Amino acid sequence: MVGGLVATAAGLFGLGLGGPLGRWQRRRRQRLVGAALDHLFEADGVARAVLDRGGRVVRANAAWRHLFGDLEPALALAAAAERVGDVAAADGAERLARAAGLGRAEAAEVRLPGDLAGAGDAAPRGRASVRPLPAGGRLWTAEDMAARRDIAEVLAAERDDLGDFLYFLPVGLYSADAEGRLRYVNQRLAEWLDDTPEGLTGQPLAEVLEGPERPDPDGEWRGRLTLRPRHPEAAPLPAEVVQGLYDAGGETRTRTVVLRADDAAAPGLRPAVAPPGLAELAGAVPVGLALLDGDGLVIEANPALAPILGLPEGTLPEGPLAELMAEEDRPLLAQALARDSADSLQLRLATPPGGGSRDGATERVVGLFLGPAPRPAGAWLAVLLDATAQKTLEAQFAQAQKIQAMGQLAGGVAHDFNNLLTAMIGFCDLLLNRHRAGDPSFADIMQIKQNANRAANLVRQLLAFSRKQPLRPERLEVGESLGEMSHLLRRLLGERIELKLTHGRDLGAVRVDPGQFDQVIINLAVNARDAMPRGGMLGIATESRRIDKPTPRGVEVIPPGDYVAITVADTGTGIAPENLPRIFEPFFSTKTPDQEGAAQRPGGAGMGLGLATVYGIVRQTGGFVLVESTPGEGTTFTILLPRAEAAAEPPAAPANVPADGPAEAAAPVAETPGGGETVLLVEDEDAVRIFAARALRNRGYQVLEAASGEGALDVLRDAGPIQLMLTDMVMPGMDGATLAGLVRTERPDLKIILMSGYSEEISRGDLAPGPDLTFLPKPFSLKTLAETVREVLDAG
């Protein structure tokens, strides 16, 4: 294939192998050919790589690096198939490997090791191929077919829907070829002709239509004809026929509409505009239809137009249609009327009906299709529909995508920072073992460690926003918890702000992490305090709320059920409408520099993380956050938490957050008893691996190291008895979950500690929990590492 691309590019640019071209011309054209090849190699999103005979990657495009990285393709495809248990994909990977070794071309359906389409599947279905190259190398390609299949299915469904729509349309439709034979007949026309669409297809058009004039099969035509039903006793039916032409793959065919002329005329559009029968249809459709003159003045319209434009029912616009549109959109309509072709626009109405809003939108939007009318001369046919809901949904969907993307970014950044902080805290602990209290360096090391722990708290806020922070939910009485917090809240708010607590009856309990719940309330209270610089009142109220049906709120839908509602309302400055959609974004803040520098408060306040943390914690707990604000009057946040069923309390989950915080005692790390056991440490981050290995060796353990899952398997095959394996969960190539699953099969007696910057549930994925698995969250200290290892080894 690459050889063909070279030949094609050489032909395009006139690059021959000989001739009188000067050296500078050849070099210039060679650069152009190289640029063309680079573009072709990357252009279509297909993953491509050129490997030499030894299996080394000579060149790979971005899509290939995203899927395979530096992995050997045949092995990576086999591992992906094995991971999901796909026997057919494993057979395809084996056939590709044999073909690559023998220098033959082969293609197969496989499981891909990465996610080319971004769908989140760890091993999506795809198609891969290998073929030999003239120079002795191999060209590999891989492509995710899921997106293509989804598009094909959608297009097929749309074609089916359109076919059904035309088939049962309440007007007759047919198509005839240049020889005057019927090629398509819909159900309604077949009923009029006392036959079936299948029975009429292929019949001469002259057998079912007659009249003084016949439509020319080579041109457009309009006139009256008589339908001749196939039943011998049926009476002929007068009909209006409108014929157009289209190209069906090089063959000219008619596109013809047949309207019965014997139906009673219905009030609506004038006969000159709509033939009998069509007026009744125009009056019933839920879209606005209007006939405009050349200046955009509405001449006639169906009943649905007035409500769409916000006018009283049964009335028409007194002036041009453009006067009802927003001033900045009027030139668009004027330009469309100045053209001779059809056009499609989205326009905003000048003012919402009654000065209010509809469907939660601040402005009304109409979709307008404009096309020339057949008569009178210079007229336009306009089709209008209310697009307000669609526009609102588009905005909500875009906001949801933005929040999701920010959450993914925040989670990824937090995970990487947890690795860095693990190394920083760990090496500080190693230094503290050598620099005790009184040593000149002791205070400096403690400053570094305490700031690293503060950074760890900030990382937990990012994980809260991305809904990946570890939680320890338990049953909580909201009223009691708020009562216990009231003294702290009053100190936070100060003397100029009055705190009013109102508790509802029969609230019931909720299942939340108590510490995270306190953080939500504190963040909202601090935000309210900053919004009331001259004082005011903060009201916190609780009530039991029942939701009987799915309730859409913004981009989310609240399911039915019993909820405990916590309302936090202030009398502050409020939130500007343009800022309201962004308040839950991380690092978005409207505070002035003086306010931001006033204090570094819990939850990231002053950094634009306060409300982002609230949103992340509440959504991870299964609740919802609603906000209403009026500039100059105040803001109300409502938190809905699912009511917990009255059942036995499950055992408390193990702590998934590091115990070491900013207030950790400034004392040397206590020695934890070690041992002579052999420990395998698997960690791709060099700094974390070096710290952990040194810490364990200092306590007498025999430590074997591996920087990847594949390297760990090699160590396990060659090493003797190993009592414990510590593995990171997020690693390039084989991740920790896959490694743990394989180790469980090969060495079921080996104990495993899983390390991750995410929560246990997020990190473990499909890996089943068991007594042989222990979770160690990052960042961890030397003391936490030593204690965890000792506890796991001492367990039965």
PDB file of N, CA, C and O in Angstrom, residues 469-474 476 511-519 617 621 657:
ATOM      1  N   GLN A 469     -13.125  10.482  43.923  1.00  0.00           N
ATOM      2  CA  GLN A 469     -12.474  10.453  45.220  1.00  0.00           C
ATOM      3  C   GLN A 469     -13.105   9.342  46.045  1.00  0.00           C
ATOM      4  O   GLN A 469     -14.280   9.020  45.903  1.00  0.00           O
ATOM      5  N   PRO A 470     -12.331   8.713  46.949  1.00  0.00           N
ATOM      6  CA  PRO A 470     -12.872   7.640  47.769  1.00  0.00           C
ATOM      7  C   PRO A 470     -13.860   8.171  48.801  1.00  0.00           C
ATOM      8  O   PRO A 470     -13.643   9.229  49.390  1.00  0.00           O
ATOM      9  N   LEU A 471     -14.955   7.470  49.010  1.00  0.00           N
ATOM     10  CA  LEU A 471     -15.958   7.837  49.992  1.00  0.00           C
ATOM     11  C   LEU A 471     -16.147   6.688  50.979  1.00  0.00           C
ATOM     12  O   LEU A 471     -15.964   5.520  50.637  1.00  0.00           O
ATOM     13  N   ARG A 472     -16.544   7.054  52.209  1.00  0.00           N
ATOM     14  CA  ARG A 472     -16.919   6.064  53.205  1.00  0.00           C
ATOM     15  C   ARG A 472     -18.335   6.388  53.667  1.00  0.00           C
ATOM     16  O   ARG A 472     -18.540   6.991  54.714  1.00  0.00           O
ATOM     17  N   PRO A 473     -19.348   6.032  52.872  1.00  0.00           N
ATOM     18  CA  PRO A 473     -20.720   6.415  53.221  1.00  0.00           C
ATOM     19  C   PRO A 473     -21.225   5.630  54.429  1.00  0.00           C
ATOM     20  O   PRO A 473     -20.883   4.469  54.624  1.00  0.00           O
ATOM     21  N   GLU A 474     -22.046   6.301  55.237  1.00  0.00           N
ATOM     22  CA  GLU A 474     -22.726   5.664  56.360  1.00  0.00           C
ATOM     23  C   GLU A 474     -24.016   6.413  56.599  1.00  0.00           C
ATOM     24  O   GLU A 474     -24.229   7.519  56.088  1.00  0.00           O
ATOM     25  N   LEU A 476     -26.643   8.761  58.062  1.00  0.00           N
ATOM     26  CA  LEU A 476     -26.431  10.056  58.710  1.00  0.00           C
ATOM     27  C   LEU A 476     -27.776  10.749  58.880  1.00  0.00           C
ATOM     28  O   LEU A 476     -28.579  10.819  57.934  1.00  0.00           O
ATOM     29  N   ARG A 511     -27.414   8.200  53.205  1.00  0.00           N
ATOM     30  CA  ARG A 511     -26.131   7.512  53.226  1.00  0.00           C
ATOM     31  C   ARG A 511     -25.102   8.405  52.536  1.00  0.00           C
ATOM     32  O   ARG A 511     -25.101   8.547  51.309  1.00  0.00           O
ATOM     33  N   VAL A 512     -24.240   9.021  53.341  1.00  0.00           N
ATOM     34  CA  VAL A 512     -23.203   9.906  52.821  1.00  0.00           C
ATOM     35  C   VAL A 512     -21.941   9.702  53.645  1.00  0.00           C
ATOM     36  O   VAL A 512     -21.970   9.109  54.732  1.00  0.00           O
ATOM     37  N   ASP A 513     -20.848  10.197  53.121  1.00  0.00           N
ATOM     38  CA  ASP A 513     -19.607  10.272  53.884  1.00  0.00           C
ATOM     39  C   ASP A 513     -19.728  11.481  54.806  1.00  0.00           C
ATOM     40  O   ASP A 513     -19.852  12.621  54.334  1.00  0.00           O
ATOM     41  N   PRO A 514     -19.718  11.304  56.127  1.00  0.00           N
ATOM     42  CA  PRO A 514     -19.949  12.455  57.029  1.00  0.00           C
ATOM     43  C   PRO A 514     -18.959  13.591  56.803  1.00  0.00           C
ATOM     44  O   PRO A 514     -19.341  14.765  56.811  1.00  0.00           O
ATOM     45  N   GLY A 515     -17.687  13.252  56.617  1.00  0.00           N
ATOM     46  CA  GLY A 515     -16.703  14.312  56.391  1.00  0.00           C
ATOM     47  C   GLY A 515     -16.967  15.081  55.112  1.00  0.00           C
ATOM     48  O   GLY A 515     -16.853  16.313  55.073  1.00  0.00           O
ATOM     49  N   GLN A 516     -17.344  14.362  54.042  1.00  0.00           N
ATOM     50  CA  GLN A 516     -17.634  15.037  52.773  1.00  0.00           C
ATOM     51  C   GLN A 516     -18.917  15.859  52.879  1.00  0.00           C
ATOM     52  O   GLN A 516     -19.036  16.930  52.273  1.00  0.00           O
ATOM     53  N   PHE A 517     -19.915  15.374  53.656  1.00  0.00           N
ATOM     54  CA  PHE A 517     -21.142  16.154  53.840  1.00  0.00           C
ATOM     55  C   PHE A 517     -20.833  17.463  54.558  1.00  0.00           C
ATOM     56  O   PHE A 517     -21.334  18.526  54.176  1.00  0.00           O
ATOM     57  N   ASP A 518     -20.015  17.383  55.609  1.00  0.00           N
ATOM     58  CA  ASP A 518     -19.627  18.617  56.302  1.00  0.00           C
ATOM     59  C   ASP A 518     -18.922  19.573  55.348  1.00  0.00           C
ATOM     60  O   ASP A 518     -19.143  20.798  55.388  1.00  0.00           O
ATOM     61  N   GLN A 519     -18.086  19.025  54.474  1.00  0.00           N
ATOM     62  CA  GLN A 519     -17.347  19.881  53.544  1.00  0.00           C
ATOM     63  C   GLN A 519     -18.301  20.581  52.579  1.00  0.00           C
ATOM     64  O   GLN A 519     -18.116  21.755  52.247  1.00  0.00           O
ATOM     65  N   ILE A 617     -19.057  15.913  45.023  1.00  0.00           N
ATOM     66  CA  ILE A 617     -19.409  15.078  46.171  1.00  0.00           C
ATOM     67  C   ILE A 617     -20.883  14.683  46.120  1.00  0.00           C
ATOM     68  O   ILE A 617     -21.245  13.514  46.311  1.00  0.00           O
ATOM     69  N   THR A 621     -22.447  10.907  45.514  1.00  0.00           N
ATOM     70  CA  THR A 621     -23.290  10.304  46.545  1.00  0.00           C
ATOM     71  C   THR A 621     -24.645   9.898  45.991  1.00  0.00           C
ATOM     72  O   THR A 621     -25.418   9.234  46.676  1.00  0.00           O
ATOM     73  N   VAL A 657      -8.747   7.021  52.255  1.00  0.00           N
ATOM     74  CA  VAL A 657      -8.040   8.293  52.167  1.00  0.00           C
ATOM     75  C   VAL A 657      -6.870   8.253  53.121  1.00  0.00           C
ATOM     76  O   VAL A 657      -6.926   7.640  54.167  1.00  0.00           O
TER      77      VAL A 657
END
